[in-house]
């Protein structure tokens, strides 16, 4: 799991368990609400309790399948004034939903038989109603509640059925907003990822623009000069040497400007990099602890430390599911420690770690490893000392 998807993954788990717990507790809540009559029927017909248990299990499986299909599908953007995500209908796991509809039929047959009663039938219908209504837009639930209130006011249905409708609609109204909030979090995560990708693209465009500005004119002049040199040389004109030297000088000047541009792009101020890395990690909801500051690192090693911070912070976001990161800066070196490490023991070095070692060269020694889910990246400067 990438760090950028961490918030959505956590909130989806919260939403899933909220829905499943409510669906699983629905028969218990209805039994408690109906009281002695329901428990008396359970005592007289223990097999009906088994039917209710099976229905509770199938309703949980149906809800889980619906939410998994919803989470796997691309989000549907909202329209209108609020521009909020639209949930639509959640029809995943329809076979489990069909299985949830069978127990009410069995209980209805028992209720209509000799000496039958309706309490357990109401419990079963409540489980089926909640498992169905949370899948559809809230307007359906609101409409059902309004119809129940109207029929109760006209005396068409007894007060017990009105209470049943209120409990079912209330449970549904409690579930649907949880799913909607999950959709909002997913949109926020995708927006943050898109923003990060846009920032990378903008930085590439900026560097490309600066590189073009530095080299475009000089390369054009060099092209013209070399063509002129070739023409003069063909005619034996001694000015060819002079123009050749001018082209070489322009090329050297352009090369120096390119090196300056690349050096300015690749080198970073340690204090700025420390602040940027901490801000980047905190934006991903990672708790960052900083020990020491940039001033404690020797001046000759600050560029190295800044580059280690940049690469280390990037690797934490890409490869770890971290909730806490510790950054330590001392005159002897720099250390990054994070939890959520995906590996144990020796670390298999990829291109990032290999590039880091190559960049450090003889200036510092790098060690990396993980133990019990804690990853440590430690860089020791070969020549420790105070700022110089």
Short mmCIF file of C-alpha atoms in Angstrom, two decimals:
data_model
loop_
_atom_site.label_atom_id
_atom_site.label_comp_id
_atom_site.label_asym_id
_atom_site.label_seq_id
_atom_site.Cartn_x
_atom_site.Cartn_y
_atom_site.Cartn_z
CA UNK A 1 0.00 0.00 0.00
CA UNK A 2 1.46 3.34 -0.99
CA UNK A 3 1.49 6.18 1.45
CA UNK A 4 -0.53 8.31 -0.87
CA UNK A 5 -3.40 5.83 -0.61
CA UNK A 6 -3.04 5.39 3.14
CA UNK A 7 -5.92 7.65 4.16
CA UNK A 8 -8.35 6.09 1.70
CA UNK A 9 -7.37 2.56 2.70
CA UNK A 10 -7.78 3.29 6.41
CA UNK A 11 -11.10 5.05 5.93
CA UNK A 12 -12.38 2.29 3.66
CA UNK A 13 -11.58 -0.26 6.39
CA UNK A 14 -13.42 1.95 8.88
CA UNK A 15 -16.42 2.26 6.55
CA UNK A 16 -16.47 -1.48 5.85
CA UNK A 17 -16.43 -2.43 9.51
CA UNK A 18 -19.02 0.21 10.41
CA UNK A 19 -21.44 -1.20 7.86
CA UNK A 20 -20.74 -4.84 8.71
CA UNK A 21 -21.12 -4.29 12.45
CA UNK A 22 -24.42 -2.45 12.01
CA UNK A 23 -25.78 -5.14 9.67
CA UNK A 24 -24.64 -7.92 12.01
CA UNK A 25 -26.17 -6.23 15.07
CA UNK A 26 -29.47 -5.48 13.37
CA UNK A 27 -31.20 -8.77 14.39
CA UNK A 28 -29.96 -8.35 17.99
CA UNK A 29 -31.29 -4.78 18.15
CA UNK A 30 -34.66 -5.86 16.79
CA UNK A 31 -34.88 -8.76 19.25
CA UNK A 32 -34.17 -6.40 22.13
CA UNK A 33 -36.73 -3.93 20.84
CA UNK A 34 -39.46 -6.57 20.45
CA UNK A 35 -38.65 -7.94 23.90
CA UNK A 36 -40.31 -10.94 25.55
CA UNK A 37 -42.46 -11.98 22.60
CA UNK A 38 -39.49 -12.44 20.31
CA UNK A 39 -37.43 -14.32 22.90
CA UNK A 40 -40.42 -16.54 23.72
CA UNK A 41 -40.73 -17.50 20.06
CA UNK A 42 -37.02 -18.26 19.94
CA UNK A 43 -37.40 -20.51 22.95
CA UNK A 44 -40.37 -22.33 21.41
CA UNK A 45 -38.78 -22.61 17.96
CA UNK A 46 -34.97 -22.84 18.31
CA UNK A 47 -34.60 -23.72 14.63
CA UNK A 48 -35.92 -20.27 13.74
CA UNK A 49 -33.01 -18.81 15.68
CA UNK A 50 -30.69 -20.78 13.43
CA UNK A 51 -32.49 -19.35 10.39
CA UNK A 52 -31.94 -15.82 11.73
CA UNK A 53 -28.26 -16.58 12.34
CA UNK A 54 -27.84 -17.79 8.77
CA UNK A 55 -29.57 -14.65 7.52
CA UNK A 56 -27.27 -12.44 9.61
CA UNK A 57 -24.23 -14.16 8.08
CA UNK A 58 -25.51 -13.84 4.51
CA UNK A 59 -26.42 -10.18 5.08
CA UNK A 60 -22.88 -9.46 6.27
CA UNK A 61 -21.41 -11.26 3.25
CA UNK A 62 -23.76 -9.36 0.93
CA UNK A 63 -22.76 -6.02 2.46
CA UNK A 64 -19.06 -6.83 2.22
CA UNK A 65 -19.38 -7.82 -1.44
CA UNK A 66 -21.30 -4.63 -2.22
CA UNK A 67 -18.69 -2.40 -0.60
CA UNK A 68 -15.78 -4.24 -2.24
CA UNK A 69 -17.30 -3.85 -5.69
CA UNK A 70 -17.98 -0.17 -4.95
CA UNK A 71 -14.40 0.43 -3.79
CA UNK A 72 -12.97 -1.31 -6.87
CA UNK A 73 -15.07 0.75 -9.29
CA UNK A 74 -13.88 4.21 -10.40
CA UNK A 75 -15.49 7.03 -8.40
CA UNK A 76 -18.37 8.95 -9.92
CA UNK A 77 -17.90 12.72 -9.60
CA UNK A 78 -20.79 14.76 -8.31
CA UNK A 79 -22.71 17.39 -10.20
CA UNK A 80 -24.53 20.47 -9.11
CA UNK A 81 -23.88 23.16 -6.55
CA UNK A 82 -22.00 21.02 -4.02
CA UNK A 83 -20.08 18.88 -6.55
CA UNK A 84 -19.96 15.97 -4.12
CA UNK A 85 -19.28 12.32 -5.06
CA UNK A 86 -22.31 10.32 -6.10
CA UNK A 87 -22.69 6.87 -4.64
CA UNK A 88 -25.51 5.60 -6.79
CA UNK A 89 -26.73 2.05 -6.20
CA UNK A 90 -24.43 -0.59 -4.69
CA UNK A 91 -25.52 -3.86 -6.26
CA UNK A 92 -22.44 -6.02 -5.69
CA UNK A 93 -22.96 -9.48 -4.17
CA UNK A 94 -26.53 -9.89 -5.43
CA UNK A 95 -26.39 -13.66 -4.91
CA UNK A 96 -25.77 -13.11 -1.19
CA UNK A 97 -28.58 -10.56 -1.12
CA UNK A 98 -30.90 -13.14 -2.69
CA UNK A 99 -29.88 -15.61 0.01
CA UNK A 100 -30.75 -12.98 2.63
CA UNK A 101 -34.28 -12.81 1.19
CA UNK A 102 -34.99 -16.52 1.78
CA UNK A 103 -35.30 -16.54 5.62
CA UNK A 104 -38.24 -14.08 5.65
CA UNK A 105 -40.12 -16.49 3.39
CA UNK A 106 -39.50 -19.38 5.82
CA UNK A 107 -40.49 -17.26 8.80
CA UNK A 108 -43.60 -16.00 7.02
CA UNK A 109 -44.72 -19.58 6.45
CA UNK A 110 -44.21 -20.32 10.15
CA UNK A 111 -46.01 -17.13 11.19
CA UNK A 112 -49.03 -18.00 9.04
CA UNK A 113 -49.20 -21.55 10.39
CA UNK A 114 -51.09 -22.77 13.45
CA UNK A 115 -49.92 -20.98 16.58
CA UNK A 116 -47.48 -18.88 14.59
CA UNK A 117 -46.43 -15.38 15.57
CA UNK A 118 -44.80 -12.46 13.80
CA UNK A 119 -41.95 -11.15 16.02
CA UNK A 120 -39.18 -13.17 14.38
CA UNK A 121 -40.63 -12.37 10.98
CA UNK A 122 -40.26 -8.67 11.80
CA UNK A 123 -36.64 -9.25 12.82
CA UNK A 124 -35.88 -11.05 9.57
CA UNK A 125 -37.62 -8.39 7.49
CA UNK A 126 -35.63 -5.68 9.28
CA UNK A 127 -32.34 -7.41 8.41
CA UNK A 128 -33.40 -7.72 4.76
CA UNK A 129 -34.66 -4.13 4.62
CA UNK A 130 -31.46 -2.61 6.03
CA UNK A 131 -29.28 -4.83 3.84
CA UNK A 132 -31.19 -3.61 0.79
CA UNK A 133 -31.87 0.04 1.58
CA UNK A 134 -28.26 1.00 2.38
CA UNK A 135 -27.42 0.05 -1.22
CA UNK A 136 -29.77 2.59 -2.81
CA UNK A 137 -29.86 6.42 -2.71
CA UNK A 138 -31.10 7.94 0.56
CA UNK A 139 -34.23 9.28 -1.20
CA UNK A 140 -35.63 5.75 -1.30
CA UNK A 141 -35.26 5.40 2.45
CA UNK A 142 -36.73 8.85 3.04
CA UNK A 143 -39.65 7.98 0.80
CA UNK A 144 -40.29 4.74 2.70
CA UNK A 145 -40.26 6.61 6.00
CA UNK A 146 -42.70 9.25 4.72
CA UNK A 147 -45.08 6.56 3.47
CA UNK A 148 -44.94 4.76 6.84
CA UNK A 149 -45.68 8.02 8.71
CA UNK A 150 -48.59 8.78 6.38
CA UNK A 151 -50.10 5.30 6.73
CA UNK A 152 -49.71 5.43 10.49
CA UNK A 153 -51.42 8.83 10.61
CA UNK A 154 -54.32 7.43 8.55
CA UNK A 155 -54.58 4.41 10.87
CA UNK A 156 -53.77 1.96 8.08
CA UNK A 157 -50.83 0.34 9.89
CA UNK A 158 -50.38 -0.23 13.64
CA UNK A 159 -47.85 1.65 15.71
CA UNK A 160 -45.60 -1.42 15.90
CA UNK A 161 -45.02 -1.31 12.15
CA UNK A 162 -44.31 2.40 12.36
CA UNK A 163 -41.64 1.73 14.98
CA UNK A 164 -40.26 -0.99 12.71
CA UNK A 165 -40.06 1.48 9.80
CA UNK A 166 -38.39 4.15 11.94
CA UNK A 167 -35.74 1.72 13.24
CA UNK A 168 -34.99 0.37 9.76
CA UNK A 169 -34.78 3.84 8.19
CA UNK A 170 -32.67 5.14 11.08
CA UNK A 171 -30.17 2.30 10.69
CA UNK A 172 -30.02 2.91 6.95
CA UNK A 173 -29.46 6.64 7.42
CA UNK A 174 -26.57 5.77 9.76
CA UNK A 175 -24.90 3.53 7.15
CA UNK A 176 -25.26 5.55 3.98
CA UNK A 177 -23.35 8.67 5.18
CA UNK A 178 -20.40 6.47 6.24
CA UNK A 179 -20.09 5.22 2.67
CA UNK A 180 -20.44 8.75 1.33
CA UNK A 181 -17.65 9.99 3.63
CA UNK A 182 -15.48 7.16 2.34
CA UNK A 183 -16.11 8.39 -1.21
CA UNK A 184 -15.08 11.91 -0.16
CA UNK A 185 -11.81 10.62 1.34
CA UNK A 186 -11.10 8.65 -1.83
CA UNK A 187 -11.58 11.80 -3.93
CA UNK A 188 -9.25 13.74 -1.62
CA UNK A 189 -6.54 11.08 -1.93
CA UNK A 190 -6.83 11.07 -5.70
CA UNK A 191 -6.72 14.86 -5.78
CA UNK A 192 -3.55 14.87 -3.65
CA UNK A 193 -1.94 12.29 -5.92
CA UNK A 194 -2.89 14.30 -8.99
CA UNK A 195 -1.47 17.43 -7.35
CA UNK A 196 1.83 15.65 -6.66
CA UNK A 197 2.03 14.42 -10.25
CA UNK A 198 1.26 17.93 -11.49
CA UNK A 199 4.01 19.37 -9.32
CA UNK A 200 6.51 16.90 -10.82
CA UNK A 201 5.35 17.74 -14.33
CA UNK A 202 5.63 21.48 -13.65
CA UNK A 203 9.16 21.06 -12.29
CA UNK A 204 10.17 19.12 -15.40
CA UNK A 205 8.70 21.82 -17.61
CA UNK A 206 10.53 24.50 -15.63
CA UNK A 207 13.84 22.71 -15.98
CA UNK A 208 13.23 22.07 -19.68
CA UNK A 209 12.37 25.74 -20.18
CA UNK A 210 15.52 26.88 -18.33
CA UNK A 211 17.66 24.43 -20.29
CA UNK A 212 16.18 25.66 -23.56
CA UNK A 213 16.77 29.27 -22.62
CA UNK A 214 20.40 28.56 -21.72
CA UNK A 215 21.34 26.39 -24.70
CA UNK A 216 18.92 27.36 -27.48
CA UNK A 217 20.57 30.61 -28.54
CA UNK A 218 24.13 29.32 -28.09
CA UNK A 219 23.49 26.18 -30.14
CA UNK A 220 21.92 28.24 -32.90
CA UNK A 221 24.99 30.51 -32.98
CA UNK A 222 27.33 27.51 -32.98
CA UNK A 223 25.42 25.96 -35.90
CA UNK A 224 25.73 29.18 -37.92
CA UNK A 225 29.40 29.59 -37.00
CA UNK A 226 30.33 26.03 -37.98
CA UNK A 227 28.58 26.39 -41.34
CA UNK A 228 30.50 29.62 -41.91
CA UNK A 229 33.76 27.94 -40.91
CA UNK A 230 33.10 25.13 -43.39
CA UNK A 231 32.41 27.60 -46.22
CA UNK A 232 35.47 29.71 -45.42
CA UNK A 233 37.67 26.64 -45.16
CA UNK A 234 36.50 25.43 -48.59
CA UNK A 235 37.58 28.78 -50.06
CA UNK A 236 40.83 28.81 -48.13
CA UNK A 237 39.84 31.96 -46.26
CA UNK A 238 42.05 32.46 -43.15
CA UNK A 239 39.06 33.85 -41.24
CA UNK A 240 37.84 30.26 -40.83
CA UNK A 241 40.23 29.74 -37.91
CA UNK A 242 39.00 32.86 -36.15
CA UNK A 243 35.34 31.86 -36.50
CA UNK A 244 36.19 28.32 -35.37
CA UNK A 245 37.77 29.64 -32.20
CA UNK A 246 34.69 31.80 -31.59
CA UNK A 247 32.41 28.74 -31.98
CA UNK A 248 34.58 26.77 -29.54
CA UNK A 249 34.41 29.59 -27.01
CA UNK A 250 30.63 29.78 -27.31
CA UNK A 251 30.43 26.00 -26.79
CA UNK A 252 32.59 26.22 -23.65
CA UNK A 253 30.48 29.07 -22.29
CA UNK A 254 27.26 27.16 -22.99
CA UNK A 255 28.68 24.04 -21.32
CA UNK A 256 29.56 26.05 -18.21
CA UNK A 257 26.04 27.49 -18.09
CA UNK A 258 24.52 24.00 -18.41
CA UNK A 259 26.71 22.71 -15.58
CA UNK A 260 25.70 25.66 -13.43
CA UNK A 261 22.04 25.03 -14.18
CA UNK A 262 22.29 21.30 -13.38
CA UNK A 263 24.33 21.97 -10.25
CA UNK A 264 21.72 24.43 -9.00
CA UNK A 265 18.96 21.95 -9.77
CA UNK A 266 20.58 18.96 -8.09
CA UNK A 267 22.08 20.66 -5.06
CA UNK A 268 19.76 21.76 -2.28
CA UNK A 269 20.06 23.78 0.88
CA UNK A 270 19.97 21.41 3.86
CA UNK A 271 17.66 23.57 5.97
CA UNK A 272 15.25 23.97 3.03
CA UNK A 273 15.38 20.25 2.26
CA UNK A 274 14.77 19.36 5.92
CA UNK A 275 11.71 21.59 6.05
CA UNK A 276 10.44 20.30 2.69
CA UNK A 277 10.89 16.62 3.60
CA UNK A 278 9.12 17.08 6.95
CA UNK A 279 6.28 18.97 5.27
CA UNK A 280 5.91 16.30 2.57
CA UNK A 281 5.76 13.47 5.11
CA UNK A 282 3.32 15.33 7.35
CA UNK A 283 1.04 15.97 4.38
CA UNK A 284 0.80 12.17 4.13
CA UNK A 285 -0.28 12.07 7.81
CA UNK A 286 3.11 10.83 9.02
CA UNK A 287 4.29 12.03 12.42
CA UNK A 288 7.76 13.54 11.97
CA UNK A 289 10.26 14.04 14.80
CA UNK A 290 13.42 16.07 14.12
CA UNK A 291 16.48 15.90 16.34
CA UNK A 292 19.13 18.52 15.67
CA UNK A 293 19.18 21.03 12.82
CA UNK A 294 21.05 21.90 9.65
CA UNK A 295 23.56 24.06 11.50
CA UNK A 296 24.94 21.00 13.30
CA UNK A 297 26.02 19.35 10.05
CA UNK A 298 29.47 20.39 8.77
CA UNK A 299 29.25 22.77 5.84
CA UNK A 300 31.18 20.44 3.51
CA UNK A 301 28.63 17.68 4.15
CA UNK A 302 25.39 19.67 4.00
CA UNK A 303 24.88 19.04 0.30
CA UNK A 304 25.26 15.30 0.89
CA UNK A 305 22.89 15.39 3.86
CA UNK A 306 20.30 17.34 1.85
CA UNK A 307 20.43 14.77 -0.93
CA UNK A 308 20.08 11.90 1.58
CA UNK A 309 17.01 13.62 3.05
CA UNK A 310 15.46 14.05 -0.37
CA UNK A 311 16.02 10.45 -1.44
CA UNK A 312 15.19 8.98 1.98
CA UNK A 313 11.92 10.89 2.29
CA UNK A 314 10.90 9.85 -1.21
CA UNK A 315 11.67 6.18 -0.48
CA UNK A 316 9.60 6.28 2.72
CA UNK A 317 6.57 7.56 0.81
CA UNK A 318 7.01 5.08 -2.03
CA UNK A 319 7.93 1.89 -0.21
CA UNK A 320 6.68 2.09 3.39
CA UNK A 321 3.36 2.40 5.15
CA UNK A 322 4.77 4.67 7.82
CA UNK A 323 2.98 6.48 10.60
CA UNK A 324 6.07 7.91 12.31
CA UNK A 325 9.48 9.06 11.05
CA UNK A 326 12.45 10.26 13.06
CA UNK A 327 15.17 12.42 11.47
CA UNK A 328 18.44 12.93 13.35
CA UNK A 329 21.09 15.44 12.28
CA UNK A 330 24.50 15.46 13.99
CA UNK A 331 28.05 16.53 13.08
CA UNK A 332 28.84 12.82 12.56
CA UNK A 333 25.98 11.98 10.18
CA UNK A 334 22.28 11.81 9.43
CA UNK A 335 19.79 9.07 10.36
CA UNK A 336 16.24 8.39 9.19
CA UNK A 337 14.11 5.88 11.11
CA UNK A 338 10.57 4.93 10.09
CA UNK A 339 8.02 2.29 10.97
CA UNK A 340 5.87 0.36 8.51
CA UNK A 341 8.86 -1.30 6.85
CA UNK A 342 7.69 -3.99 4.38
CA UNK A 343 10.80 -6.15 4.89
CA UNK A 344 12.71 -7.73 7.74
CA UNK A 345 16.44 -8.26 8.01
CA UNK A 346 18.84 -7.25 5.22
CA UNK A 347 17.41 -4.77 2.74
CA UNK A 348 17.34 -5.61 -0.92
CA UNK A 349 18.81 -2.54 -2.54
CA UNK A 350 17.06 -1.15 -5.58
CA UNK A 351 18.09 1.60 -7.94
CA UNK A 352 17.41 4.26 -5.30
CA UNK A 353 19.78 2.80 -2.70
CA UNK A 354 22.40 2.01 -5.34
CA UNK A 355 22.24 5.56 -6.65
CA UNK A 356 22.55 6.89 -3.11
CA UNK A 357 25.73 4.87 -2.51
CA UNK A 358 27.19 6.04 -5.80
CA UNK A 359 26.39 9.65 -4.96
CA UNK A 360 27.94 9.41 -1.49
CA UNK A 361 31.14 7.86 -2.81
CA UNK A 362 34.04 8.30 -0.39
CA UNK A 363 32.37 11.14 1.51
CA UNK A 364 30.25 8.95 3.77
CA UNK A 365 29.32 5.38 4.71
CA UNK A 366 25.70 4.25 4.28
CA UNK A 367 24.03 1.42 6.18
CA UNK A 368 20.39 0.36 5.91
CA UNK A 369 18.33 -2.38 7.49
CA UNK A 370 15.01 -3.22 9.10
CA UNK A 371 14.04 -5.08 12.25
CA UNK A 372 10.55 -5.67 13.63
CA UNK A 373 9.01 -3.35 11.07
CA UNK A 374 11.43 -0.48 11.82
CA UNK A 375 13.63 0.66 8.92
CA UNK A 376 16.83 2.60 9.60
CA UNK A 377 18.84 4.55 7.04
CA UNK A 378 22.11 5.77 8.54
CA UNK A 379 24.81 7.85 6.84
CA UNK A 380 28.10 8.47 8.66
CA UNK A 381 30.47 11.16 7.41
CA UNK A 382 34.04 9.94 7.05
CA UNK A 383 35.51 13.16 8.43
CA UNK A 384 33.33 14.32 11.32
CA UNK A 385 33.75 17.79 12.59
CA UNK A 386 32.03 20.99 13.34
CA UNK A 387 30.90 23.54 10.79
CA UNK A 388 33.72 25.02 8.82
#
